Amino acid sequence: MKVNVYPDYETLSQNVADEIIRCVRNKPDAVLCLAAGDTPRLTYETLTARATKEGIDFSHCTFVGLDEWVGVPLDNEGSCSWFLQRHIFTPLSLSRSQIHLFDAMASDLENECNKMNEIISGKGGIDLMLVGIGMNGHIGFNEPGALIDSYAHVIDLDNTTRTVGQKYFRQQMSLTRGITLGLKHLMEARQVILIASGERKAEIIKHTLRGPVTTKVPATVVRNHPNSMIMLDEAAARWVKGLTRG
Ligand code: GLP
């Protein structure tokens, strides 16, 4: 695991975009799993602008969804799917066949999980997984106590996630369950990047980097991944001493 700290959100985002571009240049048919959420917003803006300007070809890549709120339609502006569509898929002009997302409205969610597991294994696994971190240390919707050997699954969201998750929605939502890739997907991905920005993430980042590795704080398992990077801005790294500045 490497930890890189950047002076601000803009520099962090540029460097995360660089990593995604490097991955796709090395492997044009890469399988990418890119998180939704506020943190990677500028990364995607940078990425898609550079893709246009520098002619970076994403047309052979496959994109798989990380997570989704159960019961929220894909076209709801607060859904992860809508976010990815708006900030990545449309700007990159991807074709439908390149994109595989959870349908969190499906009546058979178990089947959604199985389909996603098969797509990922059929493509030979995930090349790059870019994840954010929840205020409770979750990764995707792998909540505290998640199983280390889990693939895609449906879970009950914990109270922190239910509350914090409201920020993505215009109207009050009942956010009770999530569907997510598992920690085994994370550990099997060829490269993992965890990003965090802002002082509100400083406390959980301290636990993630300095606390024991435990699924009680799912983000800590990133430390055991052989090719992982934790990329932070100064504000998120505030309570961790002794980190090298990038
Ligand atoms: C959300 C999502 C995660 C996301 C994380 C951080 O609830 N389930 O996939 O990475 O929490 O989100 P944000 O970047 O908005 O802080």
PDB file of C-alpha atoms and ligand atoms in Angstrom:
ATOM      1  CA  MET A   1       0.000   0.000   0.000  1.00  0.00           C
ATOM      2  CA  LYS A   2       1.175   3.487  -0.849  1.00  0.00           C
ATOM      3  CA  VAL A   3      -0.223   6.655   0.653  1.00  0.00           C
ATOM      4  CA  ASN A   4       0.027   9.901  -1.312  1.00  0.00           C
ATOM      5  CA  VAL A   5      -1.025  13.242   0.083  1.00  0.00           C
ATOM      6  CA  TYR A   6      -1.659  16.214  -2.216  1.00  0.00           C
ATOM      7  CA  PRO A   7      -1.966  19.863  -1.238  1.00  0.00           C
ATOM      8  CA  ASP A   8      -5.594  20.261  -2.265  1.00  0.00           C
ATOM      9  CA  TYR A   9      -8.635  18.645  -3.879  1.00  0.00           C
ATOM     10  CA  GLU A  10      -7.706  19.864  -7.365  1.00  0.00           C
ATOM     11  CA  THR A  11      -4.213  18.334  -7.272  1.00  0.00           C
ATOM     12  CA  LEU A  12      -5.589  15.140  -5.774  1.00  0.00           C
ATOM     13  CA  SER A  13      -8.181  14.880  -8.549  1.00  0.00           C
ATOM     14  CA  GLN A  14      -5.605  15.457 -11.297  1.00  0.00           C
ATOM     15  CA  ASN A  15      -3.402  12.723  -9.891  1.00  0.00           C
ATOM     16  CA  VAL A  16      -6.276  10.247  -9.582  1.00  0.00           C
ATOM     17  CA  ALA A  17      -7.270  11.002 -13.189  1.00  0.00           C
ATOM     18  CA  ASP A  18      -3.620  10.368 -14.189  1.00  0.00           C
ATOM     19  CA  GLU A  19      -3.785   6.915 -12.610  1.00  0.00           C
ATOM     20  CA  ILE A  20      -6.955   5.985 -14.502  1.00  0.00           C
ATOM     21  CA  ILE A  21      -5.460   7.229 -17.774  1.00  0.00           C
ATOM     22  CA  ARG A  22      -2.236   5.306 -17.125  1.00  0.00           C
ATOM     23  CA  CYS A  23      -4.250   2.141 -16.553  1.00  0.00           C
ATOM     24  CA  VAL A  24      -6.213   2.550 -19.806  1.00  0.00           C
ATOM     25  CA  ARG A  25      -3.097   3.432 -21.832  1.00  0.00           C
ATOM     26  CA  ASN A  26      -1.391   0.277 -20.550  1.00  0.00           C
ATOM     27  CA  LYS A  27      -4.458  -1.848 -21.146  1.00  0.00           C
ATOM     28  CA  PRO A  28      -6.988  -0.378 -23.603  1.00  0.00           C
ATOM     29  CA  ASP A  29      -9.544  -3.091 -22.787  1.00  0.00           C
ATOM     30  CA  ALA A  30      -9.281  -2.545 -19.021  1.00  0.00           C
ATOM     31  CA  VAL A  31     -12.152  -3.410 -16.693  1.00  0.00           C
ATOM     32  CA  LEU A  32     -12.811  -0.341 -14.556  1.00  0.00           C
ATOM     33  CA  CYS A  33     -14.904   0.029 -11.437  1.00  0.00           C
ATOM     34  CA  LEU A  34     -15.287   3.697 -10.578  1.00  0.00           C
ATOM     35  CA  ALA A  35     -17.170   4.857  -7.497  1.00  0.00           C
ATOM     36  CA  ALA A  36     -19.944   7.410  -7.474  1.00  0.00           C
ATOM     37  CA  GLY A  37     -20.071  10.054  -4.739  1.00  0.00           C
ATOM     38  CA  ASP A  38     -18.936  13.614  -4.208  1.00  0.00           C
ATOM     39  CA  THR A  39     -15.237  12.855  -3.820  1.00  0.00           C
ATOM     40  CA  PRO A  40     -14.400  11.652  -7.361  1.00  0.00           C
ATOM     41  CA  ARG A  41     -16.508  14.325  -9.083  1.00  0.00           C
ATOM     42  CA  LEU A  42     -13.535  16.487 -10.091  1.00  0.00           C
ATOM     43  CA  THR A  43     -11.482  13.420 -11.003  1.00  0.00           C
ATOM     44  CA  TYR A  44     -14.124  12.532 -13.583  1.00  0.00           C
ATOM     45  CA  GLU A  45     -14.381  16.080 -14.856  1.00  0.00           C
ATOM     46  CA  THR A  46     -10.604  16.099 -15.346  1.00  0.00           C
ATOM     47  CA  LEU A  47     -10.599  12.613 -16.837  1.00  0.00           C
ATOM     48  CA  THR A  48     -13.313  13.249 -19.395  1.00  0.00           C
ATOM     49  CA  ALA A  49     -11.874  16.631 -20.416  1.00  0.00           C
ATOM     50  CA  ARG A  50      -8.450  15.055 -20.955  1.00  0.00           C
ATOM     51  CA  ALA A  51      -9.972  12.115 -22.831  1.00  0.00           C
ATOM     52  CA  THR A  52     -11.421  14.541 -25.368  1.00  0.00           C
ATOM     53  CA  LYS A  53      -8.371  16.775 -25.569  1.00  0.00           C
ATOM     54  CA  GLU A  54      -5.753  14.027 -25.694  1.00  0.00           C
ATOM     55  CA  GLY A  55      -7.809  11.486 -27.647  1.00  0.00           C
ATOM     56  CA  ILE A  56      -7.692   8.801 -24.943  1.00  0.00           C
ATOM     57  CA  ASP A  57      -9.663   5.833 -26.180  1.00  0.00           C
ATOM     58  CA  PHE A  58     -12.078   4.273 -23.681  1.00  0.00           C
ATOM     59  CA  SER A  59     -14.089   2.443 -26.333  1.00  0.00           C
ATOM     60  CA  HIS A  60     -12.565  -0.956 -25.519  1.00  0.00           C
ATOM     61  CA  CYS A  61     -12.941  -0.632 -21.734  1.00  0.00           C
ATOM     62  CA  THR A  62     -15.621  -2.264 -19.632  1.00  0.00           C
ATOM     63  CA  PHE A  63     -17.210  -0.348 -16.744  1.00  0.00           C
ATOM     64  CA  VAL A  64     -18.803  -2.161 -13.816  1.00  0.00           C
ATOM     65  CA  GLY A  65     -20.867  -0.527 -11.100  1.00  0.00           C
ATOM     66  CA  LEU A  66     -19.613  -0.540  -7.524  1.00  0.00           C
ATOM     67  CA  ASP A  67     -22.843  -0.096  -5.609  1.00  0.00           C
ATOM     68  CA  GLU A  68     -26.418   1.162  -5.680  1.00  0.00           C
ATOM     69  CA  TRP A  69     -29.210   2.129  -3.319  1.00  0.00           C
ATOM     70  CA  VAL A  70     -31.826  -0.650  -3.345  1.00  0.00           C
ATOM     71  CA  GLY A  71     -35.226   0.599  -4.478  1.00  0.00           C
ATOM     72  CA  VAL A  72     -33.875   3.710  -6.178  1.00  0.00           C
ATOM     73  CA  PRO A  73     -34.468   3.810  -9.947  1.00  0.00           C
ATOM     74  CA  LEU A  74     -31.490   4.268 -12.264  1.00  0.00           C
ATOM     75  CA  ASP A  75     -32.846   7.583 -13.499  1.00  0.00           C
ATOM     76  CA  ASN A  76     -33.170   9.118 -10.031  1.00  0.00           C
ATOM     77  CA  GLU A  77     -30.588  11.914  -9.813  1.00  0.00           C
ATOM     78  CA  GLY A  78     -29.358  10.593  -6.455  1.00  0.00           C
ATOM     79  CA  SER A  79     -28.601   7.107  -7.739  1.00  0.00           C
ATOM     80  CA  CYS A  80     -25.033   5.973  -8.329  1.00  0.00           C
ATOM     81  CA  SER A  81     -26.020   4.927 -11.851  1.00  0.00           C
ATOM     82  CA  TRP A  82     -27.295   8.356 -12.742  1.00  0.00           C
ATOM     83  CA  PHE A  83     -24.131   9.938 -11.342  1.00  0.00           C
ATOM     84  CA  LEU A  84     -21.865   7.689 -13.405  1.00  0.00           C
ATOM     85  CA  GLN A  85     -23.966   8.187 -16.498  1.00  0.00           C
ATOM     86  CA  ARG A  86     -23.795  11.930 -16.173  1.00  0.00           C
ATOM     87  CA  HIS A  87     -20.169  12.342 -15.096  1.00  0.00           C
ATOM     88  CA  ILE A  88     -18.436   9.550 -17.000  1.00  0.00           C
ATOM     89  CA  PHE A  89     -20.447   7.483 -19.451  1.00  0.00           C
ATOM     90  CA  THR A  90     -22.098  10.291 -21.406  1.00  0.00           C
ATOM     91  CA  PRO A  91     -18.993  12.545 -21.569  1.00  0.00           C
ATOM     92  CA  LEU A  92     -16.921   9.574 -22.791  1.00  0.00           C
ATOM     93  CA  SER A  93     -19.653   8.575 -25.295  1.00  0.00           C
ATOM     94  CA  LEU A  94     -19.516   4.964 -24.148  1.00  0.00           C
ATOM     95  CA  SER A  95     -21.742   2.387 -25.752  1.00  0.00           C
ATOM     96  CA  ARG A  96     -24.364   0.596 -23.674  1.00  0.00           C
ATOM     97  CA  SER A  97     -22.558  -2.718 -24.116  1.00  0.00           C
ATOM     98  CA  GLN A  98     -19.526  -1.391 -22.218  1.00  0.00           C
ATOM     99  CA  ILE A  99     -21.516  -0.601 -19.070  1.00  0.00           C
ATOM    100  CA  HIS A 100     -22.708  -3.055 -16.424  1.00  0.00           C
ATOM    101  CA  LEU A 101     -24.608  -1.609 -13.477  1.00  0.00           C
ATOM    102  CA  PHE A 102     -26.744  -3.096 -10.739  1.00  0.00           C
ATOM    103  CA  ASP A 103     -30.466  -2.730 -11.331  1.00  0.00           C
ATOM    104  CA  ALA A 104     -31.478  -1.934  -7.767  1.00  0.00           C
ATOM    105  CA  MET A 105     -35.157  -2.017  -8.746  1.00  0.00           C
ATOM    106  CA  ALA A 106     -34.979  -5.659  -9.880  1.00  0.00           C
ATOM    107  CA  SER A 107     -37.316  -8.038  -8.088  1.00  0.00           C
ATOM    108  CA  ASP A 108     -34.564 -10.643  -7.902  1.00  0.00           C
ATOM    109  CA  LEU A 109     -31.555  -8.867  -6.404  1.00  0.00           C
ATOM    110  CA  GLU A 110     -29.725 -12.146  -5.859  1.00  0.00           C
ATOM    111  CA  ASN A 111     -29.812 -12.599  -9.588  1.00  0.00           C
ATOM    112  CA  GLU A 112     -28.400  -9.086 -10.061  1.00  0.00           C
ATOM    113  CA  CYS A 113     -25.491 -10.083  -7.819  1.00  0.00           C
ATOM    114  CA  ASN A 114     -24.902 -13.321  -9.696  1.00  0.00           C
ATOM    115  CA  LYS A 115     -25.009 -11.538 -13.042  1.00  0.00           C
ATOM    116  CA  MET A 116     -22.446  -8.986 -11.870  1.00  0.00           C
ATOM    117  CA  ASN A 117     -20.155 -11.667 -10.434  1.00  0.00           C
ATOM    118  CA  GLU A 118     -20.279 -13.536 -13.741  1.00  0.00           C
ATOM    119  CA  ILE A 119     -19.596 -10.428 -15.813  1.00  0.00           C
ATOM    120  CA  ILE A 120     -16.547  -9.582 -13.729  1.00  0.00           C
ATOM    121  CA  SER A 121     -15.122 -13.090 -13.702  1.00  0.00           C
ATOM    122  CA  GLY A 122     -15.941 -13.497 -17.421  1.00  0.00           C
ATOM    123  CA  LYS A 123     -13.883 -10.385 -18.161  1.00  0.00           C
ATOM    124  CA  GLY A 124     -10.963 -11.728 -16.138  1.00  0.00           C
ATOM    125  CA  GLY A 125     -11.468  -9.544 -13.074  1.00  0.00           C
ATOM    126  CA  ILE A 126     -11.244  -5.832 -12.381  1.00  0.00           C
ATOM    127  CA  ASP A 127      -8.111  -3.969 -13.482  1.00  0.00           C
ATOM    128  CA  LEU A 128      -8.691  -0.773 -11.548  1.00  0.00           C
ATOM    129  CA  MET A 129     -11.079  -0.167  -8.709  1.00  0.00           C
ATOM    130  CA  LEU A 130     -11.429   3.439  -7.573  1.00  0.00           C
ATOM    131  CA  VAL A 131     -13.318   3.693  -4.297  1.00  0.00           C
ATOM    132  CA  GLY A 132     -14.315   6.400  -1.883  1.00  0.00           C
ATOM    133  CA  ILE A 133     -14.729   5.948   1.848  1.00  0.00           C
ATOM    134  CA  GLY A 134     -17.901   6.342   3.870  1.00  0.00           C
ATOM    135  CA  MET A 135     -17.946   8.252   7.139  1.00  0.00           C
ATOM    136  CA  ASN A 136     -18.139   4.852   8.875  1.00  0.00           C
ATOM    137  CA  GLY A 137     -15.261   3.411   6.830  1.00  0.00           C
ATOM    138  CA  HIS A 138     -17.423   1.630   4.306  1.00  0.00           C
ATOM    139  CA  ILE A 139     -16.222   0.760   0.814  1.00  0.00           C
ATOM    140  CA  GLY A 140     -19.025   0.708  -1.734  1.00  0.00           C
ATOM    141  CA  PHE A 141     -21.743  -0.602   0.541  1.00  0.00           C
ATOM    142  CA  ASN A 142     -19.469  -2.947   2.445  1.00  0.00           C
ATOM    143  CA  GLU A 143     -20.556  -1.692   5.810  1.00  0.00           C
ATOM    144  CA  PRO A 144     -18.738  -2.247   9.126  1.00  0.00           C
ATOM    145  CA  GLY A 145     -18.645  -6.007   9.736  1.00  0.00           C
ATOM    146  CA  ALA A 146     -18.715  -6.897   6.013  1.00  0.00           C
ATOM    147  CA  LEU A 147     -17.331 -10.300   5.085  1.00  0.00           C
ATOM    148  CA  ILE A 148     -13.823 -10.302   3.665  1.00  0.00           C
ATOM    149  CA  ASP A 149     -14.612 -13.158   1.264  1.00  0.00           C
ATOM    150  CA  SER A 150     -17.802 -11.653  -0.167  1.00  0.00           C
ATOM    151  CA  TYR A 151     -18.536 -10.990  -3.820  1.00  0.00           C
ATOM    152  CA  ALA A 152     -21.638  -8.991  -4.848  1.00  0.00           C
ATOM    153  CA  HIS A 153     -24.323  -8.941  -2.189  1.00  0.00           C
ATOM    154  CA  VAL A 154     -27.281  -7.062  -0.744  1.00  0.00           C
ATOM    155  CA  ILE A 155     -26.927  -5.560   2.711  1.00  0.00           C
ATOM    156  CA  ASP A 156     -28.822  -3.534   5.297  1.00  0.00           C
ATOM    157  CA  LEU A 157     -27.300  -0.074   5.445  1.00  0.00           C
ATOM    158  CA  ASP A 158     -26.103   1.149   8.797  1.00  0.00           C
ATOM    159  CA  ASN A 159     -27.486   4.305  10.355  1.00  0.00           C
ATOM    160  CA  THR A 160     -24.565   6.514   9.349  1.00  0.00           C
ATOM    161  CA  THR A 161     -24.943   5.541   5.703  1.00  0.00           C
ATOM    162  CA  ARG A 162     -28.729   6.029   5.775  1.00  0.00           C
ATOM    163  CA  THR A 163     -28.307   9.522   7.178  1.00  0.00           C
ATOM    164  CA  VAL A 164     -25.287  10.669   5.148  1.00  0.00           C
ATOM    165  CA  GLY A 165     -26.765   9.202   1.958  1.00  0.00           C
ATOM    166  CA  GLN A 166     -29.615  11.722   1.998  1.00  0.00           C
ATOM    167  CA  LYS A 167     -27.160  14.312   0.671  1.00  0.00           C
ATOM    168  CA  TYR A 168     -27.399  12.829  -2.819  1.00  0.00           C
ATOM    169  CA  PHE A 169     -31.183  13.222  -3.044  1.00  0.00           C
ATOM    170  CA  ARG A 170     -33.443  16.229  -3.540  1.00  0.00           C
ATOM    171  CA  GLN A 171     -36.266  14.607  -1.572  1.00  0.00           C
ATOM    172  CA  GLN A 172     -36.229  12.606   1.679  1.00  0.00           C
ATOM    173  CA  MET A 173     -35.594   8.966   0.782  1.00  0.00           C
ATOM    174  CA  SER A 174     -35.973   5.698   2.608  1.00  0.00           C
ATOM    175  CA  LEU A 175     -32.449   4.307   2.245  1.00  0.00           C
ATOM    176  CA  THR A 176     -32.456   0.944   3.942  1.00  0.00           C
ATOM    177  CA  ARG A 177     -30.529  -1.475   1.766  1.00  0.00           C
ATOM    178  CA  GLY A 178     -27.671  -1.424  -0.689  1.00  0.00           C
ATOM    179  CA  ILE A 179     -26.367  -3.715  -3.401  1.00  0.00           C
ATOM    180  CA  THR A 180     -22.609  -3.752  -3.777  1.00  0.00           C
ATOM    181  CA  LEU A 181     -19.514  -5.489  -5.043  1.00  0.00           C
ATOM    182  CA  GLY A 182     -17.807  -7.335  -2.213  1.00  0.00           C
ATOM    183  CA  LEU A 183     -14.480  -7.001  -0.448  1.00  0.00           C
ATOM    184  CA  LYS A 184     -13.269 -10.042  -2.356  1.00  0.00           C
ATOM    185  CA  HIS A 185     -13.698  -8.070  -5.581  1.00  0.00           C
ATOM    186  CA  LEU A 186     -11.607  -5.345  -4.000  1.00  0.00           C
ATOM    187  CA  MET A 187      -8.864  -7.723  -2.886  1.00  0.00           C
ATOM    188  CA  GLU A 188      -8.812  -9.439  -6.293  1.00  0.00           C
ATOM    189  CA  ALA A 189      -8.687  -6.216  -8.325  1.00  0.00           C
ATOM    190  CA  ARG A 190      -5.287  -5.681  -9.944  1.00  0.00           C
ATOM    191  CA  GLN A 191      -5.103  -2.115  -8.671  1.00  0.00           C
ATOM    192  CA  VAL A 192      -7.069  -0.343  -5.964  1.00  0.00           C
ATOM    193  CA  ILE A 193      -7.182   3.388  -5.318  1.00  0.00           C
ATOM    194  CA  LEU A 194      -8.996   4.771  -2.307  1.00  0.00           C
ATOM    195  CA  ILE A 195      -9.556   8.514  -2.347  1.00  0.00           C
ATOM    196  CA  ALA A 196     -10.650  10.890   0.359  1.00  0.00           C
ATOM    197  CA  SER A 197     -10.914  14.643   0.482  1.00  0.00           C
ATOM    198  CA  GLY A 198     -11.795  17.213   3.094  1.00  0.00           C
ATOM    199  CA  GLU A 199     -11.616  17.509   6.830  1.00  0.00           C
ATOM    200  CA  ARG A 200     -14.860  15.617   7.381  1.00  0.00           C
ATOM    201  CA  LYS A 201     -12.975  12.455   6.297  1.00  0.00           C
ATOM    202  CA  ALA A 202      -9.901  13.110   8.487  1.00  0.00           C
ATOM    203  CA  GLU A 203     -11.077  11.066  11.473  1.00  0.00           C
ATOM    204  CA  ILE A 204     -12.037   7.950   9.488  1.00  0.00           C
ATOM    205  CA  ILE A 205      -8.802   8.233   7.475  1.00  0.00           C
ATOM    206  CA  LYS A 206      -6.852   8.210  10.733  1.00  0.00           C
ATOM    207  CA  HIS A 207      -8.631   4.977  11.750  1.00  0.00           C
ATOM    208  CA  THR A 208      -8.086   3.540   8.275  1.00  0.00           C
ATOM    209  CA  LEU A 209      -4.338   4.180   8.268  1.00  0.00           C
ATOM    210  CA  ARG A 210      -3.429   3.836  11.916  1.00  0.00           C
ATOM    211  CA  GLY A 211      -6.031   1.505  13.420  1.00  0.00           C
ATOM    212  CA  PRO A 212      -5.959  -2.302  13.235  1.00  0.00           C
ATOM    213  CA  VAL A 213      -6.895  -3.921   9.924  1.00  0.00           C
ATOM    214  CA  THR A 214     -10.416  -5.164  10.540  1.00  0.00           C
ATOM    215  CA  THR A 215     -13.650  -5.452   8.599  1.00  0.00           C
ATOM    216  CA  LYS A 216     -15.198  -3.370  11.399  1.00  0.00           C
ATOM    217  CA  VAL A 217     -13.602  -0.537   9.405  1.00  0.00           C
ATOM    218  CA  PRO A 218     -13.818  -2.057   5.913  1.00  0.00           C
ATOM    219  CA  ALA A 219     -11.466   0.522   4.343  1.00  0.00           C
ATOM    220  CA  THR A 220      -8.586  -0.833   6.449  1.00  0.00           C
ATOM    221  CA  VAL A 221      -8.458  -3.968   4.280  1.00  0.00           C
ATOM    222  CA  VAL A 222      -7.058  -1.806   1.456  1.00  0.00           C
ATOM    223  CA  ARG A 223      -3.810  -1.861   3.470  1.00  0.00           C
ATOM    224  CA  ASN A 224      -3.514  -5.601   2.813  1.00  0.00           C
ATOM    225  CA  HIS A 225      -3.935  -5.244  -0.939  1.00  0.00           C
ATOM    226  CA  PRO A 226      -0.640  -5.791  -2.797  1.00  0.00           C
ATOM    227  CA  ASN A 227      -1.188  -2.933  -5.267  1.00  0.00           C
ATOM    228  CA  SER A 228      -3.187  -0.257  -3.514  1.00  0.00           C
ATOM    229  CA  MET A 229      -2.874   3.488  -3.166  1.00  0.00           C
ATOM    230  CA  ILE A 230      -4.612   5.722  -0.705  1.00  0.00           C
ATOM    231  CA  MET A 231      -4.755   9.186  -2.234  1.00  0.00           C
ATOM    232  CA  LEU A 232      -5.664  12.078   0.045  1.00  0.00           C
ATOM    233  CA  ASP A 233      -5.713  15.810   0.165  1.00  0.00           C
ATOM    234  CA  GLU A 234      -4.111  17.639   3.084  1.00  0.00           C
ATOM    235  CA  ALA A 235      -7.417  18.142   4.832  1.00  0.00           C
ATOM    236  CA  ALA A 236      -8.279  14.424   4.838  1.00  0.00           C
ATOM    237  CA  ALA A 237      -4.731  13.567   5.989  1.00  0.00           C
ATOM    238  CA  ARG A 238      -4.846  16.126   8.767  1.00  0.00           C
ATOM    239  CA  TRP A 239      -4.829  13.733  11.725  1.00  0.00           C
ATOM    240  CA  VAL A 240      -2.225  11.327  10.358  1.00  0.00           C
ATOM    241  CA  LYS A 241       1.367  12.203  11.145  1.00  0.00           C
ATOM    242  CA  GLY A 242       4.413  11.130   9.177  1.00  0.00           C
ATOM    243  CA  LEU A 243       2.933  10.748   5.676  1.00  0.00           C
ATOM    244  CA  THR A 244       4.978  11.696   2.630  1.00  0.00           C
ATOM    245  CA  ARG A 245       3.563  14.585   0.679  1.00  0.00           C
ATOM    246  CA  GLY A 246       3.119  14.040  -3.099  1.00  0.00           C
TER     247      GLY A 246
HETATM  248  C1  GLP B   1     -21.307   6.394  -0.488  1.00  0.00           C
HETATM  249  C2  GLP B   1     -21.127   5.276  -1.506  1.00  0.00           C
HETATM  250  C3  GLP B   1     -19.671   4.985  -1.765  1.00  0.00           C
HETATM  251  C4  GLP B   1     -18.919   6.281  -1.752  1.00  0.00           C
HETATM  252  C5  GLP B   1     -18.861   6.760  -0.328  1.00  0.00           C
HETATM  253  C6  GLP B   1     -18.256   8.128  -0.154  1.00  0.00           C
HETATM  254  O1  GLP B   1     -22.341   6.120   0.387  1.00  0.00           O
HETATM  255  N1  GLP B   1     -21.793   4.072  -1.172  1.00  0.00           N
HETATM  256  O2  GLP B   1     -19.503   4.279  -2.956  1.00  0.00           O
HETATM  257  O3  GLP B   1     -17.619   6.082  -2.250  1.00  0.00           O
HETATM  258  O4  GLP B   1     -20.139   6.691   0.281  1.00  0.00           O
HETATM  259  O5  GLP B   1     -19.044   9.098  -0.748  1.00  0.00           O
HETATM  260  P1  GLP B   1     -18.613  10.621  -0.885  1.00  0.00           P
HETATM  261  O6  GLP B   1     -17.498  10.650  -1.899  1.00  0.00           O
HETATM  262  O7  GLP B   1     -19.844  11.343  -1.375  1.00  0.00           O
HETATM  263  O8  GLP B   1     -18.144  11.068   0.444  1.00  0.00           O
END
